[in-house]
Coordinates of C-alpha atoms in Angstrom, one line a residue:
M1 CA -1.2 45.1 -1.4
N2 CA -0.7 48.5 -3.2
S3 CA -4.4 48.6 -4.0
L4 CA -5.2 47.9 -0.5
K5 CA -3.0 50.8 0.7
K6 CA -4.7 53.1 -1.8
S7 CA -8.1 52.1 -0.6
W8 CA -7.3 52.8 3.1
W9 CA -5.5 56.2 2.4
P10 CA -8.7 58.3 2.2
T11 CA -10.3 56.5 5.1
L12 CA -7.3 56.8 7.3
T13 CA -6.9 60.5 6.4
A14 CA -10.5 61.2 7.1
L15 CA -10.2 59.6 10.5
S16 CA -7.1 61.5 11.3
L17 CA -8.7 64.7 10.2
A18 CA -11.8 64.1 12.3
V19 CA -9.5 63.3 15.3
V20 CA -7.5 66.5 15.1
G21 CA -10.2 68.9 14.0
T22 CA -12.6 67.8 16.8
L23 CA -10.2 68.1 19.6
A24 CA -11.9 71.6 20.5
H25 CA -15.0 70.0 21.6
A26 CA -14.5 69.5 25.4
D27 CA -17.7 67.5 25.8
E28 CA -16.5 65.0 23.1
R29 CA -12.9 64.9 24.2
E30 CA -13.1 61.4 25.7
S31 CA -14.6 59.9 22.7
L32 CA -12.5 61.5 20.2
E33 CA -9.3 60.5 22.1
A34 CA -10.5 56.9 21.9
I35 CA -11.0 57.3 18.2
R36 CA -7.5 58.8 17.9
Q37 CA -5.9 56.0 19.8
T38 CA -7.8 53.4 17.7
T39 CA -6.6 55.0 14.5
I40 CA -2.9 55.1 15.7
G41 CA -3.1 51.6 16.9
L42 CA -4.5 50.5 13.5
I43 CA -1.7 52.2 11.6
D44 CA 0.8 50.6 14.0
A45 CA -0.6 47.2 13.3
L46 CA -0.3 47.7 9.6
V47 CA 3.3 48.6 10.1
D48 CA 3.9 45.4 12.2
K49 CA 2.3 43.3 9.5
G50 CA 4.4 44.9 6.7
V51 CA 1.6 46.4 4.9
L52 CA 2.9 50.0 5.6
S53 CA 6.4 51.1 6.3
R54 CA 7.1 53.2 9.3
E55 CA 8.0 56.3 7.1
A56 CA 4.7 56.0 5.2
A57 CA 2.7 55.8 8.5
D58 CA 4.5 58.8 10.0
G59 CA 3.8 60.6 6.7
M60 CA 0.2 59.8 6.9
L61 CA -0.2 61.2 10.4
K62 CA 1.7 64.3 9.6
Q63 CA -0.3 64.9 6.5
A64 CA -3.5 64.4 8.4
Q65 CA -2.5 66.9 11.0
Q66 CA -1.6 69.4 8.4
R67 CA -5.0 69.0 6.8
A68 CA -6.7 69.2 10.0
A69 CA -4.9 72.5 10.7
E70 CA -6.1 73.9 7.3
V71 CA -9.7 72.9 8.0
S72 CA -9.5 74.5 11.5
T73 CA -8.2 77.8 9.9
S74 CA -10.7 77.8 7.1
S75 CA -13.6 77.1 9.4
V76 CA -13.1 80.5 11.3
A77 CA -16.1 82.7 10.4
S78 CA -17.0 86.4 11.3
P79 CA -16.7 87.2 14.9
A80 CA -19.6 86.4 17.2
S81 CA -21.5 89.0 19.1
A82 CA -18.9 88.6 21.9
G83 CA -16.1 89.5 19.5
K84 CA -14.6 86.0 19.6
P85 CA -14.0 84.0 16.3
V86 CA -16.2 80.9 15.8
L87 CA -14.5 77.5 15.2
R88 CA -16.6 75.1 13.0
V89 CA -15.6 71.5 13.5
P90 CA -17.0 68.6 11.4
Y91 CA -19.2 66.2 13.3
V92 CA -18.8 62.5 12.8
P93 CA -21.9 60.5 13.9
E94 CA -21.4 57.3 15.9
S95 CA -23.1 55.2 13.1
M96 CA -20.5 56.4 10.6
K97 CA -17.7 55.7 13.1
A98 CA -18.9 52.2 13.6
Q99 CA -19.2 51.8 9.8
I100 CA -15.8 52.9 9.2
R101 CA -14.4 50.6 11.9
N102 CA -16.1 47.5 10.5
E103 CA -15.0 48.3 6.9
V104 CA -11.4 48.5 7.9
K105 CA -11.6 45.5 10.1
E106 CA -13.1 43.3 7.3
E107 CA -10.5 44.4 4.8
V108 CA -7.7 43.6 7.3
L109 CA -9.1 40.2 8.1
T110 CA -9.6 39.3 4.4
Q111 CA -6.1 40.1 3.6
A112 CA -4.8 38.3 6.7
R113 CA -6.6 35.1 5.6
A114 CA -5.4 35.4 2.0
E115 CA -1.8 36.1 3.0
R116 CA -1.7 33.9 6.1
W117 CA -0.5 36.5 8.5
G118 CA 0.8 34.9 11.7
V119 CA 1.0 31.3 10.2
P120 CA 4.5 29.8 10.7
N121 CA 6.2 28.7 7.5
A122 CA 3.2 29.7 5.4
T123 CA 3.1 28.3 1.9
P124 CA 1.2 29.6 -1.2
S125 CA -2.6 28.8 -1.1
W126 CA -2.2 26.7 -4.4
V127 CA -0.2 24.2 -2.5
D128 CA -3.3 23.1 -0.5
R129 CA -5.0 22.1 -3.8
I130 CA -2.2 19.6 -4.7
K131 CA -1.8 16.2 -2.9
I132 CA 1.0 13.8 -3.5
D133 CA 0.9 10.2 -2.2
G134 CA 2.2 6.8 -3.1
D135 CA 3.5 3.6 -1.8
F136 CA 6.5 1.1 -2.2
R137 CA 6.5 -2.6 -1.7
F138 CA 9.4 -5.0 -1.7
R139 CA 8.3 -8.7 -2.1
F140 CA 9.8 -12.0 -1.9
Q141 CA 7.7 -14.6 -3.7
S142 CA 8.1 -18.4 -3.9
D143 CA 6.0 -20.5 -6.2
R144 CA 5.8 -24.3 -5.8
P145 CA 3.8 -26.0 -8.6
G146 CA 2.5 -29.5 -8.0
K147 CA 4.9 -32.3 -9.1
D148 CA 2.0 -34.2 -10.6
N149 CA 0.9 -31.2 -12.8
T150 CA 0.2 -32.0 -16.5
L151 CA 3.4 -31.4 -18.4
P152 CA 3.8 -28.7 -21.1
A153 CA 4.4 -31.4 -23.6
D154 CA 0.9 -32.7 -23.3
Y155 CA -0.4 -29.1 -23.9
L156 CA 1.7 -28.9 -26.9
A157 CA 0.5 -32.4 -28.1
A158 CA -3.1 -31.4 -27.6
E159 CA -2.4 -28.3 -29.8
V160 CA -0.5 -30.0 -32.6
N161 CA -2.9 -33.0 -32.8
N162 CA -5.8 -30.5 -32.8
N163 CA -7.9 -32.6 -30.4
N164 CA -11.2 -30.8 -30.9
G165 CA -9.2 -27.5 -30.8
L166 CA -10.2 -26.5 -27.1
S167 CA -8.0 -25.4 -24.3
R168 CA -8.2 -23.5 -21.0
A169 CA -4.4 -22.8 -20.6
P170 CA -3.1 -22.3 -24.2
D171 CA -0.1 -20.5 -23.2
F172 CA 1.3 -23.7 -21.4
A173 CA 1.7 -24.9 -25.0
S174 CA 4.2 -22.3 -26.0
Y175 CA 7.0 -23.7 -28.1
A176 CA 10.1 -23.0 -30.1
A177 CA 11.1 -24.5 -33.5
T178 CA 14.1 -26.6 -33.9
Q179 CA 16.5 -27.2 -36.8
V180 CA 15.0 -30.7 -37.4
N181 CA 11.6 -29.3 -38.4
S182 CA 10.0 -30.0 -35.0
V183 CA 8.9 -28.0 -31.9
I184 CA 9.8 -28.2 -28.2
P185 CA 7.8 -26.8 -25.3
T186 CA 9.1 -23.6 -23.6
A187 CA 6.5 -23.3 -20.9
S188 CA 6.9 -24.6 -17.4
T189 CA 4.1 -26.2 -15.2
V190 CA 6.3 -28.1 -12.7
D191 CA 9.4 -26.0 -12.0
N192 CA 9.9 -23.9 -8.7
R193 CA 10.4 -20.3 -8.9
D194 CA 11.8 -17.8 -6.4
R195 CA 12.0 -14.1 -7.1
E196 CA 12.2 -10.7 -5.6
R197 CA 9.8 -8.0 -6.9
I198 CA 9.2 -4.4 -6.2
R199 CA 6.2 -2.1 -6.8
L200 CA 6.3 1.6 -6.8
R201 CA 3.1 3.8 -7.3
L202 CA 3.3 7.7 -7.2
G203 CA 0.1 9.6 -7.4
L204 CA -0.8 13.3 -7.7
S205 CA -4.3 14.8 -7.4
A206 CA -5.2 18.4 -7.9
K207 CA -8.3 20.3 -6.9
V208 CA -8.9 22.7 -9.7
A209 CA -12.2 24.0 -8.2
D210 CA -14.7 22.9 -5.7
E211 CA -16.4 20.8 -8.4
V212 CA -13.4 19.7 -10.5
G213 CA -10.3 17.6 -9.7
V214 CA -7.6 15.8 -11.7
G215 CA -5.7 12.7 -10.8
V216 CA -2.5 11.1 -12.2
R217 CA -0.6 8.0 -11.0
L218 CA 2.5 6.4 -12.2
A219 CA 3.5 2.8 -11.5
T220 CA 5.9 0.1 -12.2
G221 CA 4.9 -3.0 -14.2
S222 CA 4.8 -3.8 -17.9
A223 CA 2.8 -2.5 -20.8
T224 CA 1.1 -5.9 -21.4
D225 CA 0.0 -6.8 -17.8
R226 CA -2.8 -4.7 -16.6
V227 CA -3.5 -6.7 -13.3
S228 CA 0.0 -6.5 -12.0
T229 CA 2.3 -3.6 -11.1
N230 CA 5.1 -5.8 -10.0
Q231 CA 8.6 -5.4 -11.3
T232 CA 10.9 -8.5 -11.0
L233 CA 14.5 -7.8 -9.9
G234 CA 17.5 -9.5 -11.7
Q235 CA 17.6 -7.4 -14.9
N236 CA 21.4 -7.0 -14.8
F237 CA 21.0 -3.7 -12.9
N238 CA 19.1 -2.2 -15.7
K239 CA 16.7 0.7 -15.1
Y240 CA 12.8 0.1 -14.7
Q241 CA 10.0 1.8 -16.6
L242 CA 7.1 3.8 -15.1
F243 CA 3.8 3.6 -16.7
V244 CA 0.7 5.9 -16.6
D245 CA -1.4 3.8 -14.3
R246 CA -4.1 6.5 -13.9
A247 CA -5.0 9.8 -15.6
F248 CA -8.5 11.1 -15.2
V249 CA -10.7 14.1 -14.4
R250 CA -13.4 14.0 -11.6
L251 CA -16.4 16.2 -11.6
D252 CA -18.6 16.7 -8.6
P253 CA -21.4 19.0 -9.9
A254 CA -23.7 18.1 -6.9
E255 CA -23.2 16.4 -3.6
W256 CA -25.0 13.4 -4.9
L257 CA -23.2 12.9 -8.2
T258 CA -19.6 12.0 -9.1
V259 CA -18.4 11.6 -12.8
Q260 CA -14.9 10.3 -13.7
A261 CA -13.5 10.1 -17.2
G262 CA -10.2 9.0 -18.4
R263 CA -8.1 6.1 -17.0
I264 CA -9.9 5.9 -13.7
P265 CA -9.8 3.9 -10.5
N266 CA -12.2 0.9 -10.1
P267 CA -15.6 2.5 -9.7
W268 CA -17.4 -0.7 -8.6
F269 CA -18.0 -2.1 -5.2
S270 CA -16.4 -5.6 -5.6
T271 CA -13.8 -8.1 -4.6
D272 CA -10.7 -9.2 -6.6
M273 CA -12.6 -12.3 -7.8
V274 CA -14.1 -10.2 -10.6
W275 CA -11.7 -7.2 -10.7
S276 CA -8.1 -7.3 -9.7
E277 CA -7.2 -4.7 -7.0
N278 CA -4.5 -3.4 -9.6
L279 CA -6.8 -2.9 -12.3
N280 CA -7.8 0.5 -13.6
F281 CA -10.5 1.3 -16.2
D282 CA -10.3 3.3 -19.4
G283 CA -13.5 5.2 -20.0
L284 CA -16.3 6.9 -18.3
A285 CA -18.3 6.3 -15.0
A286 CA -20.9 8.1 -13.0
T287 CA -22.0 7.3 -9.4
T288 CA -24.9 8.8 -7.6
R289 CA -25.6 8.6 -3.9
W290 CA -28.2 9.8 -1.5
A291 CA -28.9 9.7 2.3
P292 CA -32.7 9.8 3.1
Q293 CA -33.4 11.6 6.3
G294 CA -34.2 9.4 9.2
S295 CA -33.1 6.2 7.4
D296 CA -30.2 3.8 8.1
L297 CA -29.6 3.2 4.4
T298 CA -27.3 5.1 2.1
P299 CA -28.2 3.9 -1.5
F300 CA -25.8 4.3 -4.5
A301 CA -25.8 3.5 -8.2
T302 CA -22.9 3.4 -10.7
V303 CA -23.0 3.2 -14.5
G304 CA -19.9 3.0 -16.7
W305 CA -18.7 2.5 -20.4
F306 CA -15.3 1.4 -21.1
P307 CA -13.7 0.8 -24.6
L308 CA -11.4 -2.2 -24.9
R309 CA -10.5 -1.9 -28.5
E310 CA -11.2 0.9 -30.9
Q311 CA -12.6 0.2 -34.3
T312 CA -9.8 0.2 -37.0
P313 CA -10.9 0.7 -40.6
P314 CA -11.8 -0.8 -42.9
S315 CA -13.8 -3.6 -41.0
R316 CA -12.3 -4.3 -37.6
S317 CA -15.0 -4.2 -35.0
S318 CA -14.6 -2.3 -31.7
R319 CA -14.9 -3.9 -28.3
W320 CA -16.2 -2.4 -25.1
L321 CA -17.6 -3.1 -21.7
V322 CA -20.7 -1.5 -20.2
G323 CA -21.8 -2.1 -16.5
A324 CA -24.4 -1.0 -14.0
Q325 CA -24.5 -1.5 -10.2
L326 CA -27.1 -0.8 -7.5
G327 CA -26.3 -0.9 -3.8
T328 CA -26.7 0.5 -0.5
G329 CA -24.7 1.0 2.8
W330 CA -26.7 0.0 5.9
E331 CA -25.9 0.9 9.4
V332 CA -27.7 -1.9 11.2
A333 CA -26.5 -0.8 14.6
A334 CA -24.0 1.5 16.1
R335 CA -21.2 -1.2 15.8
T336 CA -22.6 -3.1 12.7
K337 CA -22.2 -1.7 9.1
L338 CA -23.2 -3.6 6.1
K339 CA -22.8 -2.9 2.3
L340 CA -24.7 -4.7 -0.5
G341 CA -24.4 -4.3 -4.2
M342 CA -25.7 -6.0 -7.4
A343 CA -23.9 -5.4 -10.7
Y344 CA -24.4 -6.6 -14.2
Y345 CA -21.6 -6.3 -16.8
S346 CA -21.7 -6.9 -20.6
Y347 CA -18.8 -7.4 -23.0
K348 CA -19.5 -6.5 -26.6
N349 CA -17.7 -8.3 -29.5
L350 CA -15.3 -10.2 -27.2
E351 CA -16.4 -13.8 -28.0
G352 CA -14.6 -15.8 -30.7
R353 CA -15.9 -16.7 -34.2
V354 CA -14.6 -19.0 -36.8
D355 CA -12.1 -17.1 -38.9
Q356 CA -12.4 -17.2 -42.7
N357 CA -10.7 -14.0 -43.5
Y358 CA -7.7 -15.5 -45.2
D359 CA -6.5 -17.1 -48.4
T360 CA -4.4 -20.3 -48.5
G361 CA -1.7 -21.6 -50.7
L362 CA 1.7 -23.4 -50.8
N363 CA 5.1 -22.1 -50.5
S364 CA 8.3 -23.1 -52.4
S365 CA 8.7 -26.2 -50.2
N366 CA 5.1 -27.2 -50.9
Q367 CA 4.1 -26.3 -47.4
P368 CA 0.7 -24.6 -46.5
V369 CA 0.8 -20.9 -46.2
V370 CA -1.9 -18.4 -45.0
V371 CA -2.3 -15.1 -46.7
P372 CA -4.3 -13.1 -44.1
R373 CA -6.9 -10.5 -45.2
V374 CA -7.1 -7.2 -43.5
N375 CA -9.3 -8.3 -40.7
Y376 CA -7.9 -11.8 -40.1
G377 CA -7.8 -12.6 -36.4
E378 CA -10.6 -10.1 -35.6
S379 CA -12.1 -12.1 -32.9
E380 CA -8.9 -13.4 -31.3
Y381 CA -8.5 -13.5 -27.5
P382 CA -4.8 -12.5 -27.6
T383 CA -1.9 -13.6 -25.4
G384 CA -1.3 -10.0 -24.1
L385 CA -4.8 -9.9 -22.7
R386 CA -5.7 -13.4 -21.4
Q387 CA -4.4 -15.1 -18.3
K388 CA -5.7 -18.6 -18.1
G389 CA -8.9 -20.5 -17.3
N390 CA -11.4 -19.4 -19.9
T391 CA -12.5 -21.9 -22.4
V392 CA -11.0 -21.0 -25.8
F393 CA -11.1 -22.6 -29.3
E394 CA -9.0 -22.4 -32.4
T395 CA -10.8 -20.0 -34.8
N396 CA -8.8 -21.4 -37.6
P397 CA -9.2 -25.2 -37.1
L398 CA -8.6 -26.3 -40.7
F399 CA -5.0 -25.2 -40.8
S400 CA -2.0 -27.4 -40.8
P401 CA -0.5 -28.1 -37.3
D402 CA 2.6 -26.1 -38.5
I403 CA 0.4 -22.9 -38.5
A404 CA 0.0 -21.2 -35.1
P405 CA -3.6 -21.3 -33.9
V406 CA -5.6 -18.2 -33.3
W407 CA -7.6 -18.6 -30.0
G408 CA -11.0 -17.1 -29.5
L409 CA -13.3 -17.2 -26.4
A410 CA -15.8 -20.0 -26.5
Y411 CA -18.4 -18.2 -24.5
A412 CA -19.7 -14.5 -24.4
F413 CA -19.6 -12.8 -21.0
R414 CA -22.4 -11.0 -19.4
P415 CA -21.8 -11.7 -15.6
L416 CA -24.3 -10.9 -12.9
V417 CA -22.5 -10.2 -9.5
L418 CA -23.7 -10.0 -5.9
T419 CA -21.4 -8.6 -3.4
A420 CA -21.7 -8.0 0.3
S421 CA -19.4 -6.8 3.1
A422 CA -19.8 -6.3 6.8
E423 CA -17.8 -4.4 9.5
L424 CA -18.3 -5.4 13.1
T425 CA -16.6 -3.2 15.8
H426 CA -17.9 -5.0 18.8
F427 CA -14.4 -5.8 19.8
S428 CA -13.0 -2.5 19.9
P429 CA -10.2 -1.5 19.1
Y430 CA -10.4 -4.5 16.8
S431 CA -12.8 -5.0 13.9
L432 CA -14.2 -8.1 12.4
L433 CA -14.4 -7.7 8.5
L434 CA -16.4 -10.0 6.3
S435 CA -17.0 -10.0 2.6
A436 CA -18.7 -12.4 0.1
E437 CA -19.3 -12.3 -3.7
Y438 CA -21.2 -14.5 -6.0
V439 CA -21.2 -14.4 -9.8
K440 CA -23.1 -16.0 -12.6
N441 CA -22.2 -15.6 -16.3
T442 CA -25.7 -15.2 -17.8
A443 CA -24.3 -15.6 -21.4
F444 CA -22.9 -19.1 -20.8
D445 CA -24.6 -20.9 -23.7
A446 CA -23.2 -23.9 -25.6
A447 CA -25.8 -23.3 -28.5
N448 CA -24.4 -19.8 -28.9
F449 CA -21.0 -21.2 -29.1
H450 CA -21.8 -23.6 -31.9
S451 CA -23.5 -20.9 -33.8
R452 CA -20.2 -18.9 -33.9
A453 CA -17.5 -21.7 -34.0
G454 CA -18.4 -23.2 -37.4
S455 CA -19.1 -26.8 -38.6
A456 CA -15.7 -28.1 -37.3
Y457 CA -17.1 -27.9 -33.7
D458 CA -20.6 -29.4 -34.4
N459 CA -19.9 -32.4 -32.1
V460 CA -17.7 -30.7 -29.6
N461 CA -18.9 -29.9 -26.1
P462 CA -17.0 -26.8 -24.7
A463 CA -18.1 -27.7 -21.1
G464 CA -16.8 -25.4 -18.4
K465 CA -18.6 -23.7 -15.5
S466 CA -20.4 -20.5 -15.3
T467 CA -20.5 -19.6 -11.5
G468 CA -18.0 -18.6 -8.8
Y469 CA -18.0 -17.5 -5.2
H470 CA -15.6 -15.8 -2.8
L471 CA -15.6 -15.5 1.0
K472 CA -13.2 -13.6 3.1
L473 CA -12.8 -13.0 6.8
A474 CA -10.3 -10.6 8.5
F475 CA -9.8 -9.6 12.2
G476 CA -7.6 -6.9 13.8
A477 CA -7.2 -3.3 12.8
A478 CA -9.5 -2.3 10.0
E479 CA -6.3 -0.9 8.2
V480 CA -2.8 -1.4 9.5
R481 CA -1.3 2.1 9.6
E482 CA 0.4 2.4 13.0
A483 CA 3.3 0.8 14.8
G484 CA 1.9 -2.3 16.7
Q485 CA -1.4 -2.6 14.8
W486 CA -2.0 -6.0 13.2
Q487 CA -4.6 -8.0 11.1
L488 CA -5.1 -11.6 10.3
S489 CA -7.1 -12.8 7.3
T490 CA -8.3 -15.9 5.4
S491 CA -10.3 -16.4 2.2
Y492 CA -11.6 -19.1 0.0
R493 CA -12.4 -18.8 -3.7
H494 CA -14.2 -21.2 -6.2
I495 CA -14.2 -19.5 -9.6
G496 CA -15.5 -21.6 -12.5
S497 CA -13.7 -21.5 -15.9
D498 CA -16.1 -19.1 -17.6
A499 CA -17.8 -17.3 -14.7
V500 CA -15.8 -14.1 -15.4
L501 CA -13.2 -13.0 -17.9
D502 CA -10.0 -14.3 -16.8
A503 CA -8.1 -11.2 -18.2
F504 CA -9.2 -8.8 -15.3
T505 CA -9.3 -11.1 -12.2
D506 CA -6.8 -11.6 -9.5
S507 CA -3.2 -12.6 -10.6
D508 CA -2.0 -14.0 -7.4
L509 CA -4.0 -17.1 -6.4
G510 CA -3.0 -19.9 -8.6
L511 CA -0.9 -17.4 -10.5
G512 CA -3.9 -15.8 -11.9
G513 CA -7.1 -16.5 -13.9
T514 CA -10.2 -18.7 -13.4
N515 CA -10.9 -22.4 -13.3
L516 CA -9.5 -22.4 -9.8
Q517 CA -10.5 -23.2 -6.2
G518 CA -8.2 -22.5 -3.3
Y519 CA -7.6 -20.5 -0.1
T520 CA -5.4 -17.8 1.2
L521 CA -3.9 -17.3 4.8
G522 CA -2.4 -13.9 5.6
G523 CA -1.2 -11.5 8.2
V524 CA 0.0 -7.9 8.5
Y525 CA 1.9 -6.2 11.3
G526 CA 2.7 -2.6 11.7
L527 CA 6.4 -1.9 12.2
Y528 CA 6.3 1.9 12.2
R529 CA 3.8 4.5 11.1
N530 CA 2.7 3.7 7.4
T531 CA 5.2 0.8 7.4
N532 CA 4.1 -2.8 7.8
L533 CA 5.3 -6.3 7.2
G534 CA 2.9 -8.8 5.6
M535 CA 2.8 -12.5 4.7
R536 CA 0.5 -14.6 2.7
Y537 CA 0.2 -18.2 1.8
L538 CA -1.9 -19.1 -1.3
S539 CA -2.9 -22.6 -2.5
A540 CA -5.0 -23.3 -5.6
K541 CA -5.8 -26.0 -8.0
T542 CA -7.8 -26.3 -11.2
I543 CA -11.5 -27.4 -11.1
D544 CA -12.0 -28.7 -14.7
T545 CA -9.2 -30.1 -16.9
P546 CA -7.1 -27.1 -18.2
L547 CA -7.1 -28.8 -21.6
N548 CA -10.2 -30.5 -23.1
A549 CA -12.3 -33.7 -23.1
A550 CA -9.5 -35.6 -24.7
Y551 CA -7.4 -34.9 -21.6
P552 CA -9.9 -35.3 -18.7
N553 CA -7.3 -35.9 -16.0
A554 CA -5.1 -33.0 -16.8
S555 CA -4.6 -30.6 -13.7
Y556 CA -2.6 -27.7 -12.5
K557 CA -1.8 -26.9 -8.9
V558 CA 0.5 -24.3 -7.3
N559 CA 1.3 -23.1 -3.8
S560 CA 2.7 -19.6 -3.4
L561 CA 4.4 -17.7 -0.4
Q562 CA 4.6 -13.9 -0.5
V563 CA 6.5 -11.7 2.1
D564 CA 5.9 -8.0 1.8
L565 CA 7.5 -4.9 3.2
N566 CA 5.0 -2.1 2.5
V567 CA 5.7 1.7 2.9
R568 CA 3.1 4.4 2.3
F569 CA 3.9 8.1 1.9

């Protein structure tokens, strides 16, 4: 502001000098009086805005008048022929007057915009570059497994007896050792469960520049469950943890290109059959989009690279996911919009292999022991990653039953996914929303399994299914955000055991994973602005046996009820 005052001082002084010094010209009196009043009005405005104090303004006018008087005195030349003194007054052209007015006006407007003159409760400009949002959900969930589900003891027996070393739900065989040198199952497949759960997500985004943004989001959940941000209540009033759910930078170097790096939101056009709605991706993704003139199509393309496990010396291999998607939006008519996409994903080094990175021996009780080498378990599909449904095999099948198995994926995964959605607004203010998705695992190959699994599986058929599809219909408000709005929805899913990786798919239907077929019925009603009440009923059962060919009649079924109170802010 001080620099602005300094830049105006010569200009205001010159204007004042011109006003006072030219008062002697009777033929320009009217014009000069207008300039004088304009200058005084401008100074008064600066005083009102706080740019100048009243004392400084009065001082400027007084000094201008004094300088004008000095100029008038020094301008007196030798007497004219009539014996009267000649008064010389500087002439200010109209073009210069206009230029001065425009320059002063532009400076005032620039500062007014920057400092928000006249804006009630104005905040600093940097506040506009920061956005904070989030949501809170309170959920009651009731799970009712089928009473004729295969018991955990059967899963444990299948593991202990090593019946061809295959499973699609190995965690149902969890057990605890007893003092009589035996084990008892600790999993549950038939017990009812009721629980209250909360979810809190708090996000912050900052616009660093027109081309650069940063996003951060914290969320409840656990460090080992990437597809759920739920926190179950009933922890003896203990405190809950918040995890970094997102942390990324976004670059928009051109209108047609977006690049994101870090822990980013899902960059793919998809449903939760392939990618859970709670899943975020670690890595790098770029999306291009364009809108051809005169066309109803808006094509887009996305590519991404995402590390799953870093390489740890000396010999552990890294794992990663790469993907590419082509698609387009299509405005078929004024009230009909479609979106189509085709994606291809490929997982590297995720499939299991027979594990020979160990040495064997006997302990003091003459029991077999394993001495792992540095890269033992390298191809394991670990408990903290898998849900259930994918076909897995024991990568250490020659070990004693007393030695815990290491499970690896029987199949590689390179799914091809077709996704479509439609929004029909013919029933305004209501919308009809449709979505469909089909997936085929192009790497589903029994011969490839046998080449990796070793001689112990030469006569074993891993079986399973490589395809899946998902259908959903919703009617009502496109998004329930206001009081009184509502939406009803239903969906059906049939997802084969090895169509997609079970680690990253939806965790609600059938309590998560693949090898499931079932439906969902739901409804949402707006109680207040950004506050709604929702209810969902989910029913699912297994498609193939969750064990192996030795247990062809094994099955798992579960019905779930979820009642949610959602608040956004």
